[in-house]
Amino acid sequence: MQEDNSGFSVLLDMLAELYQKQPKIGYLHLLYYLKASKAAMGKMNLYESFAQATALGDLHTCLMMDMKACQEDDIRLLCYLTPSIYTQFPDETLRSGELLNMIVAVIDSTQLQELMCHVMMGNLVMFRKDSVLNILIQSLDWETFEQYSTWQLFLAHSIPLESIIPILQHLKYKEHPEALSCLLLQLRREKPTEEMVKMVLSRPCHPEDQFTTSILRHWTAKHEDLLGEHIKALLIKNNNLPRKRQSLRSSSSKLAQLTLEQILEHMDNLRLNLSNMKNNFFTQTPILQALQHVQASCDEAHKMRFSDLFSLAEEYEEASSKPPKSRRKAPASSPRSRKGTAPPASNEEESGSSSACEEEDSKPKAPKRKRKGSSAVGSDSD
């Protein structure tokens, strides 16, 4: 029937009365019929009219109640209805993680794989770019398999990782290993952007938390030059911020904020991790220039704490000042010339040379030439 038919409202009222006596009317009969029947194809929106006719009077509440009852009664039917429910009622299903939690709490690995196939074939959309971050944050309190299933379903979508990268600020290495593991594997496939590097570096430094060091190490092998430019930009930006403003910003916000000290801590950890490898990351000009820039303006406490890191900048400064070193060679050679032309030395040399000349003048030069010329003449004269 069409909604403008006079008998339409009567049928809705009858369904609503039946629904109060038998809750299965909603999912087991109406939703299944609208999904499976060829006669009802394209009429899934009739469920919305039914929900408004019930005592609940609200589509979201009615839908969540029916899907919860379906979850408890028949998991296969829940998976069967999921693509249609998400497609027909996106505003009710994508704005919160309530329905998603119902699904991942009961499905097995086979059903998870089936849902992922539906996503990749375009039959199912379970995440939207504008709301996916909130849903993933909600999932941090779920059970381990529920979280892994959620991340697998997310990765089946083509949503850019930048949309959810701020979740890194919510993740603690002991409390959220599931999310960190999935993010780590996904980040290693990505080409780092400045925002990604910023979020990775904003994680607190802890000896047992190897997340930041491991992804930075991977990026140094795959995207060395790009990573170097991003870190240089972040070092200079945070170094130019007033220290008071940095401390106020980091203490006033509930989320972790990137500070200069955090960047230096992560850089030092990366330096130690790369110390036994043939890696040229810390010989890059952008990195050394940024360290040189920071060293020139940071306090003595930071210079002492990160002395090994700053020593790289000092070596770079010495290496970059080779032209001044070549200029110093001229003064180095000038003392030698000064020694040769020093007044006392020159006087002695002049007096020595004058006496030598006098001796040479007093001795006949011809006999010397004769001796040097041939000894046979001398022997004949003898």
Coordinates of C-alpha atoms in Angstrom, one line a residue:
M1 CA 0.0 0.0 0.0
Q2 CA 1.0 3.6 -0.5
E3 CA 1.3 5.9 2.5
D4 CA -1.5 8.1 1.3
N5 CA -3.9 5.1 1.2
S6 CA -6.7 5.3 3.8
G7 CA -6.0 1.8 5.0
F8 CA -2.3 2.4 5.5
S9 CA -2.6 4.0 8.9
V10 CA -5.0 1.2 10.1
L11 CA -2.4 -1.4 9.2
L12 CA 0.3 0.6 11.0
D13 CA -1.8 0.8 14.1
M14 CA -2.4 -2.9 14.0
L15 CA 1.3 -3.6 13.7
A16 CA 2.0 -1.3 16.6
E17 CA -0.4 -3.2 18.8
L18 CA 1.0 -6.5 17.7
Y19 CA 4.5 -5.2 18.5
Q20 CA 3.6 -4.5 22.1
K21 CA 2.6 -8.1 22.5
Q22 CA 5.3 -9.7 20.4
P23 CA 8.6 -7.7 20.0
K24 CA 9.8 -10.1 17.2
I25 CA 7.3 -8.4 14.9
G26 CA 9.8 -5.6 14.4
Y27 CA 12.9 -7.5 13.2
L28 CA 11.9 -11.1 12.6
H29 CA 8.9 -10.3 10.5
L30 CA 8.8 -6.7 9.2
L31 CA 12.5 -6.0 8.7
Y32 CA 13.2 -9.4 7.3
Y33 CA 10.2 -9.1 5.0
L34 CA 11.3 -5.7 3.7
K35 CA 14.8 -7.1 3.1
A36 CA 13.9 -10.5 1.6
S37 CA 10.6 -9.9 -0.3
K38 CA 10.7 -8.9 -3.9
A39 CA 7.3 -7.3 -3.4
A40 CA 8.8 -5.0 -0.8
M41 CA 11.9 -4.1 -2.7
G42 CA 12.9 -0.5 -2.2
K43 CA 10.3 0.0 0.6
M44 CA 12.6 -0.3 3.6
N45 CA 11.5 3.2 4.6
L46 CA 8.2 1.8 5.6
Y47 CA 10.0 0.7 8.8
E48 CA 10.4 4.3 9.7
S49 CA 6.6 4.8 9.5
F50 CA 6.1 1.7 11.6
A51 CA 8.6 3.0 14.3
Q52 CA 6.8 6.3 14.5
A53 CA 3.4 4.5 15.0
T54 CA 4.7 2.5 17.9
A55 CA 4.5 3.6 21.5
L56 CA 8.3 4.5 21.3
G57 CA 7.5 6.9 18.5
D58 CA 11.2 7.2 17.6
L59 CA 13.1 5.5 14.7
H60 CA 16.5 5.3 16.5
T61 CA 15.1 3.8 19.7
C62 CA 12.9 1.4 17.9
L63 CA 15.6 0.3 15.5
M64 CA 18.2 -0.2 18.3
M65 CA 15.7 -2.3 20.4
D66 CA 14.8 -4.5 17.4
M67 CA 18.5 -5.1 16.5
K68 CA 19.3 -5.8 20.1
A69 CA 16.5 -8.4 20.3
C70 CA 17.7 -9.8 16.9
Q71 CA 21.3 -10.1 18.3
E72 CA 20.1 -12.1 21.3
D73 CA 17.8 -14.3 19.2
D74 CA 19.5 -14.9 15.8
I75 CA 23.0 -13.8 14.9
R76 CA 22.8 -15.0 11.3
L77 CA 19.7 -12.8 10.8
L78 CA 21.5 -9.9 12.4
C79 CA 24.4 -10.2 9.8
Y80 CA 21.8 -10.6 7.0
L81 CA 20.0 -7.4 7.9
T82 CA 23.1 -5.3 8.6
P83 CA 23.8 -4.1 5.0
S84 CA 20.2 -3.0 4.5
I85 CA 20.0 -1.3 7.9
Y86 CA 23.2 0.7 7.4
T87 CA 22.3 1.6 3.9
Q88 CA 18.7 2.7 4.6
F89 CA 19.2 4.4 7.9
P90 CA 22.7 6.0 7.8
D91 CA 21.8 8.8 10.2
E92 CA 20.7 6.3 12.8
T93 CA 23.4 3.8 12.4
L94 CA 26.6 5.8 11.6
R95 CA 26.3 8.5 14.3
S96 CA 27.2 6.2 17.2
G97 CA 28.8 2.9 17.9
E98 CA 25.8 1.3 19.5
L99 CA 24.8 -0.9 16.6
L100 CA 28.4 -1.6 15.7
N101 CA 29.0 -2.9 19.2
M102 CA 26.0 -5.2 19.0
I103 CA 27.4 -6.7 15.8
V104 CA 31.1 -7.1 16.7
A105 CA 30.1 -8.5 20.1
V106 CA 28.6 -11.6 18.7
I107 CA 30.0 -12.3 15.2
D108 CA 32.7 -14.9 14.5
S109 CA 35.6 -14.6 12.2
T110 CA 33.7 -16.0 9.2
Q111 CA 30.9 -13.5 9.6
L112 CA 33.5 -10.7 10.1
Q113 CA 35.0 -11.7 6.8
E114 CA 31.6 -11.7 5.1
L115 CA 30.9 -8.2 6.3
M116 CA 34.3 -7.0 5.1
C117 CA 33.5 -8.4 1.7
H118 CA 30.2 -6.5 1.7
V119 CA 32.0 -3.3 2.5
M120 CA 34.6 -3.8 -0.3
M121 CA 31.8 -4.7 -2.8
G122 CA 30.0 -1.5 -2.0
N123 CA 27.0 -3.1 -0.4
L124 CA 27.7 -1.9 3.1
V125 CA 29.1 1.4 4.6
M126 CA 29.6 1.2 8.4
F127 CA 31.8 4.3 8.9
R128 CA 31.5 7.8 7.7
K129 CA 34.5 10.2 7.6
D130 CA 32.9 12.8 9.9
S131 CA 31.9 10.3 12.6
V132 CA 34.4 7.5 12.4
L133 CA 36.9 9.0 14.9
N134 CA 34.2 9.2 17.7
I135 CA 33.2 5.6 17.1
L136 CA 36.8 4.3 17.2
I137 CA 37.3 6.2 20.5
Q138 CA 34.1 4.6 21.9
S139 CA 35.5 1.2 20.9
L140 CA 38.5 1.6 23.1
D141 CA 36.5 0.2 26.0
W142 CA 35.3 -2.9 24.2
E143 CA 36.6 -6.4 24.4
T144 CA 39.7 -7.4 22.4
F145 CA 38.0 -9.3 19.6
E146 CA 35.4 -6.6 19.3
Q147 CA 38.1 -4.0 18.9
Y148 CA 40.0 -6.0 16.3
S149 CA 36.8 -6.6 14.4
T150 CA 36.0 -2.9 14.4
W151 CA 39.5 -2.0 13.1
Q152 CA 39.3 -4.7 10.4
L153 CA 35.9 -3.3 9.3
F154 CA 37.4 0.2 9.3
L155 CA 40.4 -0.8 7.2
A156 CA 38.0 -2.4 4.7
H157 CA 36.7 1.1 4.0
S158 CA 38.6 3.7 1.9
I159 CA 38.7 6.4 4.6
P160 CA 42.0 8.3 4.7
L161 CA 44.0 7.6 7.8
E162 CA 44.3 11.3 8.5
S163 CA 40.7 11.3 9.6
I164 CA 41.4 9.1 12.6
I165 CA 45.1 9.8 13.4
P166 CA 44.1 12.1 16.3
I167 CA 43.1 9.0 18.2
L168 CA 46.8 8.5 19.0
Q169 CA 46.4 11.1 21.7
H170 CA 43.8 8.9 23.4
L171 CA 45.8 5.7 23.3
K172 CA 47.9 4.4 26.2
Y173 CA 50.4 1.6 25.6
K174 CA 49.2 -0.6 28.4
E175 CA 45.4 0.0 28.1
H176 CA 45.0 0.1 24.3
P177 CA 47.3 -2.5 22.6
E178 CA 44.6 -3.5 20.1
A179 CA 44.2 -0.1 18.6
L180 CA 48.0 0.7 18.7
S181 CA 48.8 -2.6 16.9
C182 CA 46.3 -1.9 14.1
L183 CA 47.4 1.7 13.8
L184 CA 51.1 0.7 13.7
L185 CA 50.5 -1.8 10.8
Q186 CA 48.5 0.8 8.9
L187 CA 50.9 3.7 9.5
R188 CA 53.8 1.6 8.1
R189 CA 52.0 1.5 4.7
E190 CA 51.4 5.3 4.7
K191 CA 53.6 8.1 3.3
P192 CA 54.1 10.3 6.4
T193 CA 52.5 13.7 6.4
E194 CA 53.4 16.5 8.8
E195 CA 50.1 15.9 10.8
M196 CA 50.9 12.2 11.1
V197 CA 54.4 12.9 12.3
K198 CA 53.1 15.5 14.7
M199 CA 50.6 13.0 16.2
V200 CA 53.2 10.2 16.5
L201 CA 55.6 12.6 18.3
S202 CA 52.9 13.9 20.6
R203 CA 52.8 10.5 22.4
P204 CA 54.3 10.6 25.9
C205 CA 57.8 9.1 26.1
H206 CA 58.0 5.9 28.1
P207 CA 60.7 3.3 28.1
E208 CA 58.2 0.5 27.5
D209 CA 56.2 2.3 24.8
Q210 CA 58.1 1.6 21.5
F211 CA 55.3 2.8 19.2
T212 CA 56.8 6.1 18.2
T213 CA 60.3 4.8 17.9
S214 CA 59.3 1.8 15.8
I215 CA 57.2 3.8 13.2
L216 CA 59.8 6.6 13.0
R217 CA 62.5 3.9 12.4
H218 CA 60.4 2.4 9.6
W219 CA 59.8 5.8 8.0
T220 CA 63.6 6.6 8.1
A221 CA 64.1 3.5 5.9
K222 CA 61.3 4.2 3.5
H223 CA 60.8 8.0 3.5
E224 CA 64.0 9.5 5.0
D225 CA 64.0 12.8 3.2
L226 CA 60.3 13.5 3.7
L227 CA 60.4 12.6 7.4
G228 CA 63.5 14.8 7.9
E229 CA 61.7 17.8 6.4
H230 CA 58.6 17.2 8.6
I231 CA 60.6 16.9 11.8
K232 CA 62.6 20.0 11.0
A233 CA 59.4 22.0 10.5
L234 CA 58.0 20.7 13.8
L235 CA 61.2 21.4 15.7
I236 CA 61.4 25.0 14.5
K237 CA 57.7 25.6 15.1
N238 CA 57.8 24.4 18.7
N239 CA 61.1 26.0 19.4
N240 CA 59.7 29.4 18.3
L241 CA 56.8 29.1 20.8
P242 CA 57.4 30.8 24.1
R243 CA 58.2 28.3 26.9
K244 CA 55.5 29.6 29.2
R245 CA 52.9 29.2 26.4
Q246 CA 54.1 25.7 25.8
S247 CA 53.7 24.7 29.4
L248 CA 50.3 26.3 29.8
R249 CA 49.1 24.6 26.6
S250 CA 50.3 21.2 27.7
S251 CA 48.9 21.4 31.2
S252 CA 45.5 22.9 30.3
S253 CA 44.5 20.4 27.7
K254 CA 43.3 17.0 28.6
L255 CA 44.9 15.6 25.5
A256 CA 48.7 15.3 25.0
Q257 CA 50.1 18.3 23.2
L258 CA 53.3 18.3 21.3
T259 CA 56.2 20.1 23.1
L260 CA 59.8 20.7 22.1
E261 CA 60.9 18.4 24.9
Q262 CA 58.8 15.5 23.6
I263 CA 60.2 15.9 20.1
L264 CA 63.8 15.8 21.5
E265 CA 63.1 12.8 23.7
H266 CA 61.7 10.8 20.7
M267 CA 64.6 12.0 18.5
D268 CA 67.1 10.8 21.1
N269 CA 65.4 7.4 21.4
L270 CA 65.5 7.1 17.6
R271 CA 69.2 8.1 17.5
L272 CA 70.0 5.3 20.0
N273 CA 67.9 2.8 18.0
L274 CA 69.7 3.7 14.8
S275 CA 73.2 3.8 16.4
N276 CA 74.0 0.2 15.3
M277 CA 72.7 0.6 11.8
K278 CA 74.1 2.2 8.7
N279 CA 71.4 4.9 8.6
N280 CA 72.1 8.4 7.3
F281 CA 69.0 10.0 8.9
F282 CA 70.9 12.1 11.4
T283 CA 73.3 13.2 8.8
Q284 CA 70.6 15.0 6.8
T285 CA 71.0 18.7 6.5
P286 CA 67.4 19.6 7.5
I287 CA 67.7 17.6 10.8
L288 CA 71.1 19.1 11.7
Q289 CA 70.0 22.6 10.9
A290 CA 66.9 22.2 13.1
L291 CA 69.0 20.8 16.0
Q292 CA 71.4 23.7 15.5
H293 CA 68.5 26.1 15.6
V294 CA 67.1 24.6 18.8
Q295 CA 70.5 24.4 20.5
A296 CA 71.1 28.1 20.0
S297 CA 68.0 29.1 22.0
C298 CA 67.3 26.3 24.5
D299 CA 68.3 26.4 28.1
E300 CA 71.3 24.8 29.7
A301 CA 69.2 22.0 31.2
H302 CA 68.1 20.8 27.8
K303 CA 71.6 21.2 26.4
M304 CA 72.9 18.9 29.1
R305 CA 70.1 16.4 28.8
F306 CA 70.3 16.1 25.1
S307 CA 74.0 16.7 24.8
D308 CA 74.6 13.6 22.6
L309 CA 71.8 14.8 20.2
F310 CA 73.2 18.3 20.0
S311 CA 76.7 17.1 19.5
L312 CA 75.5 16.0 16.0
A313 CA 74.6 19.6 15.3
E314 CA 78.0 20.8 16.6
E315 CA 79.8 18.4 14.3
Y316 CA 77.6 19.7 11.4
E317 CA 78.5 23.2 12.4
E318 CA 82.2 22.4 12.3
A319 CA 81.8 20.6 9.0
S320 CA 79.8 23.4 7.5
S321 CA 82.5 25.9 8.5
K322 CA 85.2 24.3 6.4
P323 CA 85.8 27.5 4.4
P324 CA 86.7 29.4 7.6
K325 CA 89.1 26.6 8.4
S326 CA 90.8 27.1 5.1
R327 CA 91.1 30.7 5.8
R328 CA 92.8 29.9 9.1
K329 CA 95.5 28.1 7.2
A330 CA 96.7 31.4 5.9
P331 CA 97.3 32.8 9.3
A332 CA 98.8 29.4 10.2
S333 CA 101.3 29.8 7.4
S334 CA 101.9 33.5 8.3
P335 CA 103.6 32.7 11.6
R336 CA 106.0 30.6 9.7
S337 CA 106.8 33.5 7.4
R338 CA 106.9 35.7 10.5
K339 CA 109.5 33.3 11.9
G340 CA 111.5 33.6 8.8
T341 CA 111.2 37.4 8.7
A342 CA 111.4 38.0 12.4
P343 CA 113.7 41.0 13.3
P344 CA 116.2 39.0 15.4
A345 CA 116.3 36.1 13.0
S346 CA 116.7 38.4 10.0
N347 CA 119.5 40.2 11.8
E348 CA 121.3 37.0 12.5
E349 CA 120.7 35.8 8.9
E350 CA 121.9 39.1 7.5
S351 CA 125.1 39.1 9.7
G352 CA 125.6 35.5 8.8
S353 CA 125.2 36.1 5.2
S354 CA 127.5 39.1 5.2
S355 CA 130.3 37.3 7.0
A356 CA 129.9 34.4 4.6
C357 CA 130.2 36.8 1.7
E358 CA 133.3 38.3 3.3
E359 CA 134.8 34.8 3.6
E360 CA 133.9 34.0 0.1
D361 CA 135.5 37.2 -1.1
S362 CA 138.8 36.5 0.8
K363 CA 139.1 33.1 -0.7
P364 CA 140.0 32.7 -4.4
K365 CA 137.0 31.4 -6.3
A366 CA 139.1 29.9 -9.2
P367 CA 140.8 27.2 -7.3
K368 CA 137.4 26.1 -5.9
R369 CA 136.1 25.8 -9.5
K370 CA 139.2 23.8 -10.4
R371 CA 138.7 21.4 -7.6
K372 CA 135.1 21.0 -8.5
G373 CA 135.9 20.7 -12.1
S374 CA 138.3 17.7 -12.1
S375 CA 140.7 16.0 -9.7
A376 CA 142.8 14.7 -12.6
V377 CA 144.4 18.1 -13.1
G378 CA 145.4 18.3 -9.5
S379 CA 147.0 14.8 -9.7
D380 CA 148.9 15.8 -12.9
S381 CA 150.3 18.9 -11.2
D382 CA 151.4 16.9 -8.3

